[in-house]
PDB file of C-alpha atoms in Angstrom:
ATOM      1  CA  MET A   1     100.694  87.787  98.872  1.00  0.00           C
ATOM      2  CA  SER A   2     102.119  86.122 102.007  1.00  0.00           C
ATOM      3  CA  LYS A   3      99.938  84.636 104.723  1.00  0.00           C
ATOM      4  CA  GLU A   4     100.868  87.485 107.118  1.00  0.00           C
ATOM      5  CA  ASN A   5      99.962  90.145 104.536  1.00  0.00           C
ATOM      6  CA  LYS A   6      96.615  88.438 103.876  1.00  0.00           C
ATOM      7  CA  GLN A   7      95.857  88.398 107.611  1.00  0.00           C
ATOM      8  CA  SER A   8      96.753  92.088 107.916  1.00  0.00           C
ATOM      9  CA  ALA A   9      94.635  93.031 104.916  1.00  0.00           C
ATOM     10  CA  PHE A  10      91.659  91.033 106.200  1.00  0.00           C
ATOM     11  CA  ALA A  11      91.918  92.587 109.685  1.00  0.00           C
ATOM     12  CA  ILE A  12      92.075  96.151 108.356  1.00  0.00           C
ATOM     13  CA  TRP A  13      89.133  95.605 105.973  1.00  0.00           C
ATOM     14  CA  ILE A  14      87.053  94.130 108.806  1.00  0.00           C
ATOM     15  CA  SER A  15      87.907  97.207 110.886  1.00  0.00           C
ATOM     16  CA  LEU A  16      86.935  99.582 108.076  1.00  0.00           C
ATOM     17  CA  LEU A  17      83.591  97.899 107.348  1.00  0.00           C
ATOM     18  CA  SER A  18      82.763  97.649 111.070  1.00  0.00           C
ATOM     19  CA  ASN A  19      83.433 101.366 111.547  1.00  0.00           C
ATOM     20  CA  ILE A  20      81.185 102.246 108.606  1.00  0.00           C
ATOM     21  CA  VAL A  21      78.337 100.082 109.969  1.00  0.00           C
ATOM     22  CA  LEU A  22      78.697 101.450 113.518  1.00  0.00           C
ATOM     23  CA  THR A  23      78.763 105.031 112.247  1.00  0.00           C
ATOM     24  CA  ALA A  24      75.486 104.495 110.377  1.00  0.00           C
ATOM     25  CA  ILE A  25      73.822 102.740 113.341  1.00  0.00           C
ATOM     26  CA  LYS A  26      74.813 105.381 115.881  1.00  0.00           C
ATOM     27  CA  PHE A  27      73.762 108.287 113.680  1.00  0.00           C
ATOM     28  CA  MET A  28      70.367 106.737 112.903  1.00  0.00           C
ATOM     29  CA  VAL A  29      69.585 105.734 116.494  1.00  0.00           C
ATOM     30  CA  GLY A  30      70.942 109.000 117.867  1.00  0.00           C
ATOM     31  CA  LEU A  31      68.852 111.137 115.516  1.00  0.00           C
ATOM     32  CA  LEU A  32      65.690 109.027 115.811  1.00  0.00           C
ATOM     33  CA  PHE A  33      65.754 108.854 119.617  1.00  0.00           C
ATOM     34  CA  ASN A  34      67.416 112.221 120.306  1.00  0.00           C
ATOM     35  CA  SER A  35      70.492 110.729 122.017  1.00  0.00           C
ATOM     36  CA  PRO A  36      73.348 113.282 122.121  1.00  0.00           C
ATOM     37  CA  VAL A  37      75.871 110.725 123.331  1.00  0.00           C
ATOM     38  CA  LEU A  38      75.213 108.406 120.371  1.00  0.00           C
ATOM     39  CA  ILE A  39      75.376 111.296 117.899  1.00  0.00           C
ATOM     40  CA  ALA A  40      78.716 112.338 119.392  1.00  0.00           C
ATOM     41  CA  ASP A  41      79.928 108.730 119.312  1.00  0.00           C
ATOM     42  CA  GLY A  42      78.742 108.493 115.700  1.00  0.00           C
ATOM     43  CA  ILE A  43      80.897 111.494 114.799  1.00  0.00           C
ATOM     44  CA  HIS A  44      83.772 109.782 116.602  1.00  0.00           C
ATOM     45  CA  ASN A  45      83.198 106.642 114.514  1.00  0.00           C
ATOM     46  CA  ALA A  46      83.131 108.729 111.344  1.00  0.00           C
ATOM     47  CA  GLY A  47      86.618 109.864 112.288  1.00  0.00           C
ATOM     48  CA  ASP A  48      87.530 106.210 112.781  1.00  0.00           C
ATOM     49  CA  VAL A  49      86.518 105.514 109.175  1.00  0.00           C
ATOM     50  CA  VAL A  50      89.005 108.151 108.009  1.00  0.00           C
ATOM     51  CA  ALA A  51      91.672 106.820 110.393  1.00  0.00           C
ATOM     52  CA  THR A  52      91.197 103.216 109.243  1.00  0.00           C
ATOM     53  CA  GLY A  53      91.315 104.343 105.615  1.00  0.00           C
ATOM     54  CA  ALA A  54      94.625 106.088 106.317  1.00  0.00           C
ATOM     55  CA  ALA A  55      95.978 102.954 107.992  1.00  0.00           C
ATOM     56  CA  LEU A  56      94.865 100.803 105.040  1.00  0.00           C
ATOM     57  CA  SER A  57      96.523 103.111 102.497  1.00  0.00           C
ATOM     58  CA  SER A  58      99.757 103.311 104.495  1.00  0.00           C
ATOM     59  CA  MET A  59      99.907  99.523 104.881  1.00  0.00           C
ATOM     60  CA  ARG A  60      99.560  99.060 101.121  1.00  0.00           C
ATOM     61  CA  VAL A  61     102.367 101.547 100.465  1.00  0.00           C
ATOM     62  CA  SER A  62     104.618  99.992 103.129  1.00  0.00           C
ATOM     63  CA  LYS A  63     104.466  96.563 101.448  1.00  0.00           C
ATOM     64  CA  GLN A  64     105.872  97.893  98.177  1.00  0.00           C
ATOM     65  CA  PRO A  65     109.436  96.729  97.433  1.00  0.00           C
ATOM     66  CA  PRO A  66     112.396  99.172  97.447  1.00  0.00           C
ATOM     67  CA  ASP A  67     112.776 101.311  94.361  1.00  0.00           C
ATOM     68  CA  GLU A  68     115.232 103.882  92.983  1.00  0.00           C
ATOM     69  CA  ASP A  69     113.757 106.724  95.040  1.00  0.00           C
ATOM     70  CA  HIS A  70     113.235 104.623  98.197  1.00  0.00           C
ATOM     71  CA  PRO A  71     116.163 102.169  98.403  1.00  0.00           C
ATOM     72  CA  TYR A  72     115.403 101.326 102.052  1.00  0.00           C
ATOM     73  CA  GLY A  73     111.818 100.381 101.233  1.00  0.00           C
ATOM     74  CA  HIS A  74     108.511 102.028 102.181  1.00  0.00           C
ATOM     75  CA  GLY A  75     108.144 100.693 105.736  1.00  0.00           C
ATOM     76  CA  LYS A  76     107.782 104.125 107.329  1.00  0.00           C
ATOM     77  CA  ALA A  77     104.519 104.671 105.463  1.00  0.00           C
ATOM     78  CA  GLU A  78     102.849 102.686 108.257  1.00  0.00           C
ATOM     79  CA  VAL A  79     104.410 104.991 110.835  1.00  0.00           C
ATOM     80  CA  VAL A  80     103.005 108.023 109.003  1.00  0.00           C
ATOM     81  CA  GLY A  81      99.602 106.304 108.944  1.00  0.00           C
ATOM     82  CA  ALA A  82      99.845 105.628 112.688  1.00  0.00           C
ATOM     83  CA  GLY A  83     100.643 109.302 113.236  1.00  0.00           C
ATOM     84  CA  ILE A  84      97.526 110.299 111.282  1.00  0.00           C
ATOM     85  CA  VAL A  85      95.436 107.955 113.432  1.00  0.00           C
ATOM     86  CA  ALA A  86      96.944 109.553 116.568  1.00  0.00           C
ATOM     87  CA  ILE A  87      95.974 113.041 115.327  1.00  0.00           C
ATOM     88  CA  ILE A  88      92.416 111.927 114.557  1.00  0.00           C
ATOM     89  CA  LEU A  89      92.140 110.331 118.005  1.00  0.00           C
ATOM     90  CA  ALA A  90      93.378 113.523 119.649  1.00  0.00           C
ATOM     91  CA  LEU A  91      90.830 115.619 117.745  1.00  0.00           C
ATOM     92  CA  ALA A  92      88.087 113.130 118.674  1.00  0.00           C
ATOM     93  CA  ALA A  93      89.102 113.337 122.347  1.00  0.00           C
ATOM     94  CA  ILE A  94      88.988 117.139 122.279  1.00  0.00           C
ATOM     95  CA  TYR A  95      85.571 117.060 120.631  1.00  0.00           C
ATOM     96  CA  MET A  96      84.247 114.475 123.109  1.00  0.00           C
ATOM     97  CA  GLY A  97      85.487 116.567 126.036  1.00  0.00           C
ATOM     98  CA  TYR A  98      84.015 119.790 124.634  1.00  0.00           C
ATOM     99  CA  HIS A  99      80.681 118.129 123.837  1.00  0.00           C
ATOM    100  CA  SER A 100      80.475 116.586 127.323  1.00  0.00           C
ATOM    101  CA  VAL A 101      81.165 119.915 129.023  1.00  0.00           C
ATOM    102  CA  THR A 102      78.501 121.739 126.986  1.00  0.00           C
ATOM    103  CA  VAL A 103      75.908 119.038 127.764  1.00  0.00           C
ATOM    104  CA  LEU A 104      76.437 119.713 131.483  1.00  0.00           C
ATOM    105  CA  PHE A 105      74.907 123.165 130.971  1.00  0.00           C
ATOM    106  CA  GLU A 106      71.858 121.878 129.102  1.00  0.00           C
ATOM    107  CA  PRO A 107      68.636 120.305 130.397  1.00  0.00           C
ATOM    108  CA  PRO A 108      69.121 116.532 130.781  1.00  0.00           C
ATOM    109  CA  HIS A 109      68.119 114.414 127.788  1.00  0.00           C
ATOM    110  CA  LYS A 110      65.791 111.462 128.252  1.00  0.00           C
ATOM    111  CA  ALA A 111      67.600 108.141 127.776  1.00  0.00           C
ATOM    112  CA  THR A 112      66.080 105.226 125.850  1.00  0.00           C
ATOM    113  CA  LEU A 113      66.603 101.477 125.907  1.00  0.00           C
ATOM    114  CA  ILE A 114      67.431 101.344 122.187  1.00  0.00           C
ATOM    115  CA  ALA A 115      70.257 103.821 122.730  1.00  0.00           C
ATOM    116  CA  LEU A 116      71.621 101.655 125.547  1.00  0.00           C
ATOM    117  CA  ILE A 117      71.467  98.546 123.331  1.00  0.00           C
ATOM    118  CA  ALA A 118      73.287 100.347 120.494  1.00  0.00           C
ATOM    119  CA  ALA A 119      76.053 101.491 122.872  1.00  0.00           C
ATOM    120  CA  ALA A 120      76.376  98.002 124.394  1.00  0.00           C
ATOM    121  CA  PHE A 121      76.581  96.422 120.913  1.00  0.00           C
ATOM    122  CA  SER A 122      79.335  98.869 119.981  1.00  0.00           C
ATOM    123  CA  LEU A 123      81.231  98.047 123.201  1.00  0.00           C
ATOM    124  CA  VAL A 124      81.209  94.286 122.576  1.00  0.00           C
ATOM    125  CA  LEU A 125      82.083  94.569 118.883  1.00  0.00           C
ATOM    126  CA  LYS A 126      84.912  97.039 119.471  1.00  0.00           C
ATOM    127  CA  GLN A 127      86.411  94.898 122.243  1.00  0.00           C
ATOM    128  CA  VAL A 128      86.443  91.879 119.917  1.00  0.00           C
ATOM    129  CA  LEU A 129      87.973  93.964 117.123  1.00  0.00           C
ATOM    130  CA  TYR A 130      90.631  95.373 119.479  1.00  0.00           C
ATOM    131  CA  VAL A 131      91.763  91.926 120.652  1.00  0.00           C
ATOM    132  CA  TYR A 132      91.739  90.491 117.118  1.00  0.00           C
ATOM    133  CA  THR A 133      93.458  93.450 115.423  1.00  0.00           C
ATOM    134  CA  MET A 134      96.126  93.822 118.117  1.00  0.00           C
ATOM    135  CA  SER A 135      96.897  90.092 117.895  1.00  0.00           C
ATOM    136  CA  ILE A 136      97.402  90.244 114.115  1.00  0.00           C
ATOM    137  CA  GLY A 137      99.270  93.559 114.365  1.00  0.00           C
ATOM    138  CA  LYS A 138     101.825  92.195 116.842  1.00  0.00           C
ATOM    139  CA  LYS A 139     102.163  88.957 114.887  1.00  0.00           C
ATOM    140  CA  THR A 140     102.888  90.770 111.607  1.00  0.00           C
ATOM    141  CA  LYS A 141     104.855  93.665 113.204  1.00  0.00           C
ATOM    142  CA  SER A 142     102.437  96.110 111.559  1.00  0.00           C
ATOM    143  CA  ASN A 143     102.473  99.610 113.088  1.00  0.00           C
ATOM    144  CA  GLY A 144      99.435 100.578 111.023  1.00  0.00           C
ATOM    145  CA  LEU A 145      97.411  97.630 112.311  1.00  0.00           C
ATOM    146  CA  ILE A 146      98.515  98.236 115.908  1.00  0.00           C
ATOM    147  CA  ALA A 147      97.438 101.879 115.548  1.00  0.00           C
ATOM    148  CA  THR A 148      94.044 100.674 114.297  1.00  0.00           C
ATOM    149  CA  ALA A 149      93.806  98.363 117.327  1.00  0.00           C
ATOM    150  CA  TYR A 150      94.442 101.306 119.653  1.00  0.00           C
ATOM    151  CA  ASP A 151      91.745 103.190 117.780  1.00  0.00           C
ATOM    152  CA  HIS A 152      89.352 100.330 118.594  1.00  0.00           C
ATOM    153  CA  LEU A 153      90.470 100.535 122.234  1.00  0.00           C
ATOM    154  CA  ALA A 154      89.600 104.231 122.308  1.00  0.00           C
ATOM    155  CA  ASP A 155      86.154 103.293 120.995  1.00  0.00           C
ATOM    156  CA  VAL A 156      85.824 100.731 123.790  1.00  0.00           C
ATOM    157  CA  TYR A 157      86.433 103.531 126.307  1.00  0.00           C
ATOM    158  CA  ALA A 158      83.881 105.741 124.559  1.00  0.00           C
ATOM    159  CA  SER A 159      81.301 102.937 124.470  1.00  0.00           C
ATOM    160  CA  ILE A 160      81.829 102.205 128.157  1.00  0.00           C
ATOM    161  CA  ALA A 161      81.117 105.861 128.890  1.00  0.00           C
ATOM    162  CA  ALA A 162      78.014 105.758 126.706  1.00  0.00           C
ATOM    163  CA  VAL A 163      76.687 102.599 128.410  1.00  0.00           C
ATOM    164  CA  ILE A 164      77.342 104.017 131.888  1.00  0.00           C
ATOM    165  CA  GLY A 165      75.945 107.420 131.009  1.00  0.00           C
ATOM    166  CA  ILE A 166      72.772 106.122 129.341  1.00  0.00           C
ATOM    167  CA  GLY A 167      72.292 103.550 132.113  1.00  0.00           C
ATOM    168  CA  LEU A 168      72.575 106.189 134.835  1.00  0.00           C
ATOM    169  CA  ALA A 169      70.212 108.478 132.941  1.00  0.00           C
ATOM    170  CA  MET A 170      67.640 105.683 132.672  1.00  0.00           C
ATOM    171  CA  ILE A 171      67.918 105.005 136.406  1.00  0.00           C
ATOM    172  CA  GLY A 172      67.590 108.729 137.072  1.00  0.00           C
ATOM    173  CA  ASP A 173      64.450 108.924 134.903  1.00  0.00           C
ATOM    174  CA  TYR A 174      62.889 105.912 136.601  1.00  0.00           C
ATOM    175  CA  TYR A 175      63.588 107.059 140.165  1.00  0.00           C
ATOM    176  CA  HIS A 176      63.296 110.784 139.377  1.00  0.00           C
ATOM    177  CA  ILE A 177      66.906 111.522 140.366  1.00  0.00           C
ATOM    178  CA  SER A 178      67.856 114.424 138.115  1.00  0.00           C
ATOM    179  CA  LEU A 179      71.533 114.361 139.105  1.00  0.00           C
ATOM    180  CA  LEU A 180      72.027 110.914 137.544  1.00  0.00           C
ATOM    181  CA  SER A 181      70.932 112.311 134.187  1.00  0.00           C
ATOM    182  CA  TYR A 182      74.314 114.009 133.971  1.00  0.00           C
ATOM    183  CA  GLY A 183      76.235 110.750 134.348  1.00  0.00           C
ATOM    184  CA  ASP A 184      76.694 110.606 130.567  1.00  0.00           C
ATOM    185  CA  PRO A 185      78.632 113.885 130.124  1.00  0.00           C
ATOM    186  CA  ILE A 186      80.709 113.287 133.266  1.00  0.00           C
ATOM    187  CA  ALA A 187      81.726 109.843 131.985  1.00  0.00           C
ATOM    188  CA  GLY A 188      82.418 111.431 128.586  1.00  0.00           C
ATOM    189  CA  ILE A 189      84.913 113.867 130.136  1.00  0.00           C
ATOM    190  CA  VAL A 190      86.769 111.024 131.854  1.00  0.00           C
ATOM    191  CA  VAL A 191      86.901 109.000 128.621  1.00  0.00           C
ATOM    192  CA  ALA A 192      88.084 112.020 126.631  1.00  0.00           C
ATOM    193  CA  TYR A 193      91.075 112.239 128.974  1.00  0.00           C
ATOM    194  CA  PHE A 194      92.030 108.581 128.441  1.00  0.00           C
ATOM    195  CA  VAL A 195      91.571 108.798 124.658  1.00  0.00           C
ATOM    196  CA  LEU A 196      93.764 111.925 124.548  1.00  0.00           C
ATOM    197  CA  LYS A 197      96.406 110.162 126.653  1.00  0.00           C
ATOM    198  CA  LEU A 198      96.316 107.208 124.244  1.00  0.00           C
ATOM    199  CA  ALA A 199      96.644 109.549 121.238  1.00  0.00           C
ATOM    200  CA  ILE A 200      99.687 111.263 122.777  1.00  0.00           C
ATOM    201  CA  HIS A 201     101.348 107.887 123.401  1.00  0.00           C
ATOM    202  CA  MET A 202     100.708 106.802 119.791  1.00  0.00           C
ATOM    203  CA  GLY A 203     101.966 110.118 118.442  1.00  0.00           C
ATOM    204  CA  LYS A 204     105.162 109.945 120.513  1.00  0.00           C
ATOM    205  CA  THR A 205     105.822 106.394 119.307  1.00  0.00           C
ATOM    206  CA  SER A 206     105.412 107.480 115.666  1.00  0.00           C
ATOM    207  CA  VAL A 207     107.715 110.468 116.139  1.00  0.00           C
ATOM    208  CA  ASP A 208     110.366 108.250 117.773  1.00  0.00           C
ATOM    209  CA  VAL A 209     110.379 105.927 114.741  1.00  0.00           C
ATOM    210  CA  LEU A 210     110.462 108.825 112.251  1.00  0.00           C
ATOM    211  CA  MET A 211     113.368 110.363 114.202  1.00  0.00           C
ATOM    212  CA  GLU A 212     115.111 106.961 114.015  1.00  0.00           C
ATOM    213  CA  LYS A 213     115.325 106.347 117.743  1.00  0.00           C
ATOM    214  CA  ASN A 214     117.343 103.283 118.729  1.00  0.00           C
ATOM    215  CA  VAL A 215     115.413 100.083 119.390  1.00  0.00           C
ATOM    216  CA  ASP A 216     114.852  99.113 123.033  1.00  0.00           C
ATOM    217  CA  SER A 217     117.891  98.218 125.152  1.00  0.00           C
ATOM    218  CA  ASP A 218     117.036  94.506 125.495  1.00  0.00           C
ATOM    219  CA  LYS A 219     116.938  94.016 121.737  1.00  0.00           C
ATOM    220  CA  MET A 220     120.102  96.096 121.288  1.00  0.00           C
ATOM    221  CA  ASN A 221     121.956  94.005 123.886  1.00  0.00           C
ATOM    222  CA  ASP A 222     120.891  90.863 122.044  1.00  0.00           C
ATOM    223  CA  PHE A 223     122.301  92.296 118.788  1.00  0.00           C
ATOM    224  CA  ILE A 224     125.585  93.033 120.593  1.00  0.00           C
ATOM    225  CA  ASN A 225     125.811  89.498 121.982  1.00  0.00           C
ATOM    226  CA  LEU A 226     125.152  87.994 118.554  1.00  0.00           C
ATOM    227  CA  VAL A 227     127.881  90.097 116.925  1.00  0.00           C
ATOM    228  CA  GLN A 228     130.352  89.251 119.715  1.00  0.00           C
ATOM    229  CA  SER A 229     129.591  85.554 119.245  1.00  0.00           C
ATOM    230  CA  VAL A 230     131.317  85.669 115.832  1.00  0.00           C
ATOM    231  CA  PRO A 231     134.882  84.441 116.649  1.00  0.00           C
ATOM    232  CA  GLU A 232     136.670  86.736 114.184  1.00  0.00           C
ATOM    233  CA  VAL A 233     135.141  89.920 115.647  1.00  0.00           C
ATOM    234  CA  LYS A 234     137.697  91.488 117.989  1.00  0.00           C
ATOM    235  CA  ARG A 235     135.758  94.573 118.938  1.00  0.00           C
ATOM    236  CA  ILE A 236     132.467  96.353 118.250  1.00  0.00           C
ATOM    237  CA  ASP A 237     133.235  99.954 117.346  1.00  0.00           C
ATOM    238  CA  ARG A 238     129.633 101.035 116.869  1.00  0.00           C
ATOM    239  CA  ILE A 239     126.218  99.442 116.577  1.00  0.00           C
ATOM    240  CA  ARG A 240     122.885 101.092 115.836  1.00  0.00           C
ATOM    241  CA  ALA A 241     119.427  99.769 115.049  1.00  0.00           C
ATOM    242  CA  ARG A 242     116.271 101.595 114.024  1.00  0.00           C
ATOM    243  CA  GLU A 243     112.713 100.670 113.191  1.00  0.00           C
ATOM    244  CA  HIS A 244     111.689 101.235 109.600  1.00  0.00           C
ATOM    245  CA  GLY A 245     107.964 100.609 109.877  1.00  0.00           C
ATOM    246  CA  HIS A 246     107.275  96.887 110.242  1.00  0.00           C
ATOM    247  CA  TYR A 247     110.955  95.899 110.083  1.00  0.00           C
ATOM    248  CA  ILE A 248     114.325  96.853 111.624  1.00  0.00           C
ATOM    249  CA  ILE A 249     117.591  97.975 110.015  1.00  0.00           C
ATOM    250  CA  VAL A 250     120.856  97.323 111.900  1.00  0.00           C
ATOM    251  CA  ASP A 251     124.158  99.172 111.303  1.00  0.00           C
ATOM    252  CA  VAL A 252     127.294  97.685 112.850  1.00  0.00           C
ATOM    253  CA  ARG A 253     130.981  98.606 112.655  1.00  0.00           C
ATOM    254  CA  VAL A 254     133.444  95.979 113.928  1.00  0.00           C
ATOM    255  CA  GLY A 255     137.192  95.452 114.123  1.00  0.00           C
ATOM    256  CA  VAL A 256     138.653  92.296 112.527  1.00  0.00           C
ATOM    257  CA  PRO A 257     142.301  91.219 112.090  1.00  0.00           C
ATOM    258  CA  ALA A 258     143.934  93.483 109.517  1.00  0.00           C
ATOM    259  CA  GLU A 259     145.663  90.585 107.723  1.00  0.00           C
ATOM    260  CA  PHE A 260     142.351  89.041 106.619  1.00  0.00           C
ATOM    261  CA  SER A 261     141.649  88.935 102.890  1.00  0.00           C
ATOM    262  CA  VAL A 262     138.687  90.631 101.236  1.00  0.00           C
ATOM    263  CA  GLN A 263     137.000  87.227 100.890  1.00  0.00           C
ATOM    264  CA  GLU A 264     137.490  86.494 104.587  1.00  0.00           C
ATOM    265  CA  GLY A 265     136.083  89.907 105.471  1.00  0.00           C
ATOM    266  CA  HIS A 266     133.094  89.262 103.236  1.00  0.00           C
ATOM    267  CA  ASP A 267     132.444  85.927 104.945  1.00  0.00           C
ATOM    268  CA  ILE A 268     132.588  87.584 108.387  1.00  0.00           C
ATOM    269  CA  SER A 269     130.090  90.235 107.282  1.00  0.00           C
ATOM    270  CA  ARG A 270     127.747  87.553 105.954  1.00  0.00           C
ATOM    271  CA  HIS A 271     128.109  85.552 109.199  1.00  0.00           C
ATOM    272  CA  ILE A 272     127.176  88.629 111.293  1.00  0.00           C
ATOM    273  CA  LYS A 273     124.202  89.398 109.073  1.00  0.00           C
ATOM    274  CA  GLN A 274     122.881  85.828 109.061  1.00  0.00           C
ATOM    275  CA  SER A 275     123.342  85.470 112.823  1.00  0.00           C
ATOM    276  CA  ILE A 276     121.236  88.572 113.566  1.00  0.00           C
ATOM    277  CA  MET A 277     118.543  87.896 110.951  1.00  0.00           C
ATOM    278  CA  ASN A 278     118.161  84.223 111.934  1.00  0.00           C
ATOM    279  CA  HIS A 279     117.514  85.185 115.554  1.00  0.00           C
ATOM    280  CA  HIS A 280     115.368  88.234 114.737  1.00  0.00           C
ATOM    281  CA  PRO A 281     112.940  87.716 111.815  1.00  0.00           C
ATOM    282  CA  ASP A 282     111.846  91.371 112.124  1.00  0.00           C
ATOM    283  CA  VAL A 283     115.320  92.518 110.977  1.00  0.00           C
ATOM    284  CA  GLU A 284     115.169  93.240 107.248  1.00  0.00           C
ATOM    285  CA  GLU A 285     118.715  94.513 106.661  1.00  0.00           C
ATOM    286  CA  VAL A 286     122.101  94.422 108.436  1.00  0.00           C
ATOM    287  CA  LEU A 287     124.772  96.823 107.197  1.00  0.00           C
ATOM    288  CA  VAL A 288     128.293  95.750 108.271  1.00  0.00           C
ATOM    289  CA  HIS A 289     131.425  97.906 108.102  1.00  0.00           C
ATOM    290  CA  LEU A 290     134.809  96.290 108.832  1.00  0.00           C
ATOM    291  CA  ASN A 291     137.748  98.115 110.458  1.00  0.00           C
ATOM    292  CA  PRO A 292     141.312  96.704 110.534  1.00  0.00           C
ATOM    293  CA  TRP A 293     142.363  95.480 113.989  1.00  0.00           C
ATOM    294  CA  TYR A 294     146.039  95.121 114.965  1.00  0.00           C
ATOM    295  CA  GLU A 295     146.957  92.636 117.676  1.00  0.00           C
ATOM    296  CA  GLN A 296     150.077  94.495 118.891  1.00  0.00           C
ATOM    297  CA  ASN A 297     148.115  97.405 120.311  1.00  0.00           C
ATOM    298  CA  GLY A 298     144.576  96.076 120.297  1.00  0.00           C
ATOM    299  CA  LYS A 299     143.382  99.072 118.348  1.00  0.00           C
ATOM    300  CA  GLU A 300     141.759  99.438 114.983  1.00  0.00           C
ATOM    301  CA  ASN A 301     142.435 102.025 112.347  1.00  0.00           C
ATOM    302  CA  GLN A 302     139.055 103.624 111.639  1.00  0.00           C
TER     303      GLN A 302
END
């Protein structure tokens, strides 16, 4: 296993174990001290356990080498896993919003210091996990790990709401300000909106990769410049590039002098491929098609 794969595996296992521990803590504290916000957050964390498990499974599948049924590899498994995480986040956001609205119509619940400490602990831990997981995810080009990082970020939002809500409720109890007791559900509604927005962004990104959307224009322009830097290439007829999970596949069709031999054409193809892959380590495959180019009219017979 490569160093990058080991880092990815370690990060995802840390995320999974942390989610399991946080789920247990929030459920126990929430039930013992009658804290609705921690119970709701515990349910949210239980969903995170499922989401992290999906990301872990998809990452394992994506690392498998190409086979007869999947000649382009299994990279899109991570994209599917990221889509599952997006769905779970969306469902969690809907639940958080619904729960917060219903709490507004109930008598305010008494807040406790232990509930505030549990929420604050979750906030700090999830922020650390978000920064760490996102760093490894970007370094290893892992969509599954990046999705898990965004899941941690959603938990940071939820924990912020819990800390603010419980803190306001405690202040309201101390100074007998009943209105502050509803700070928790109001903050929960705001957080539900941001989590849902994050889930939609993640889902759209996954759909774009599955629909084989072109890579961003800056990267595409760099591919074009690299192909044009090969002296024998007279014209680029077509170039496409798509993400395939944690790597990119490039398709390029170029015109080269028609009098070149098969060996010369092969060398040009290899030069184009090596030029792109040397400058872009995230490119796994470059497929080159050569068209004959005739100098007298500057056109190629496709």
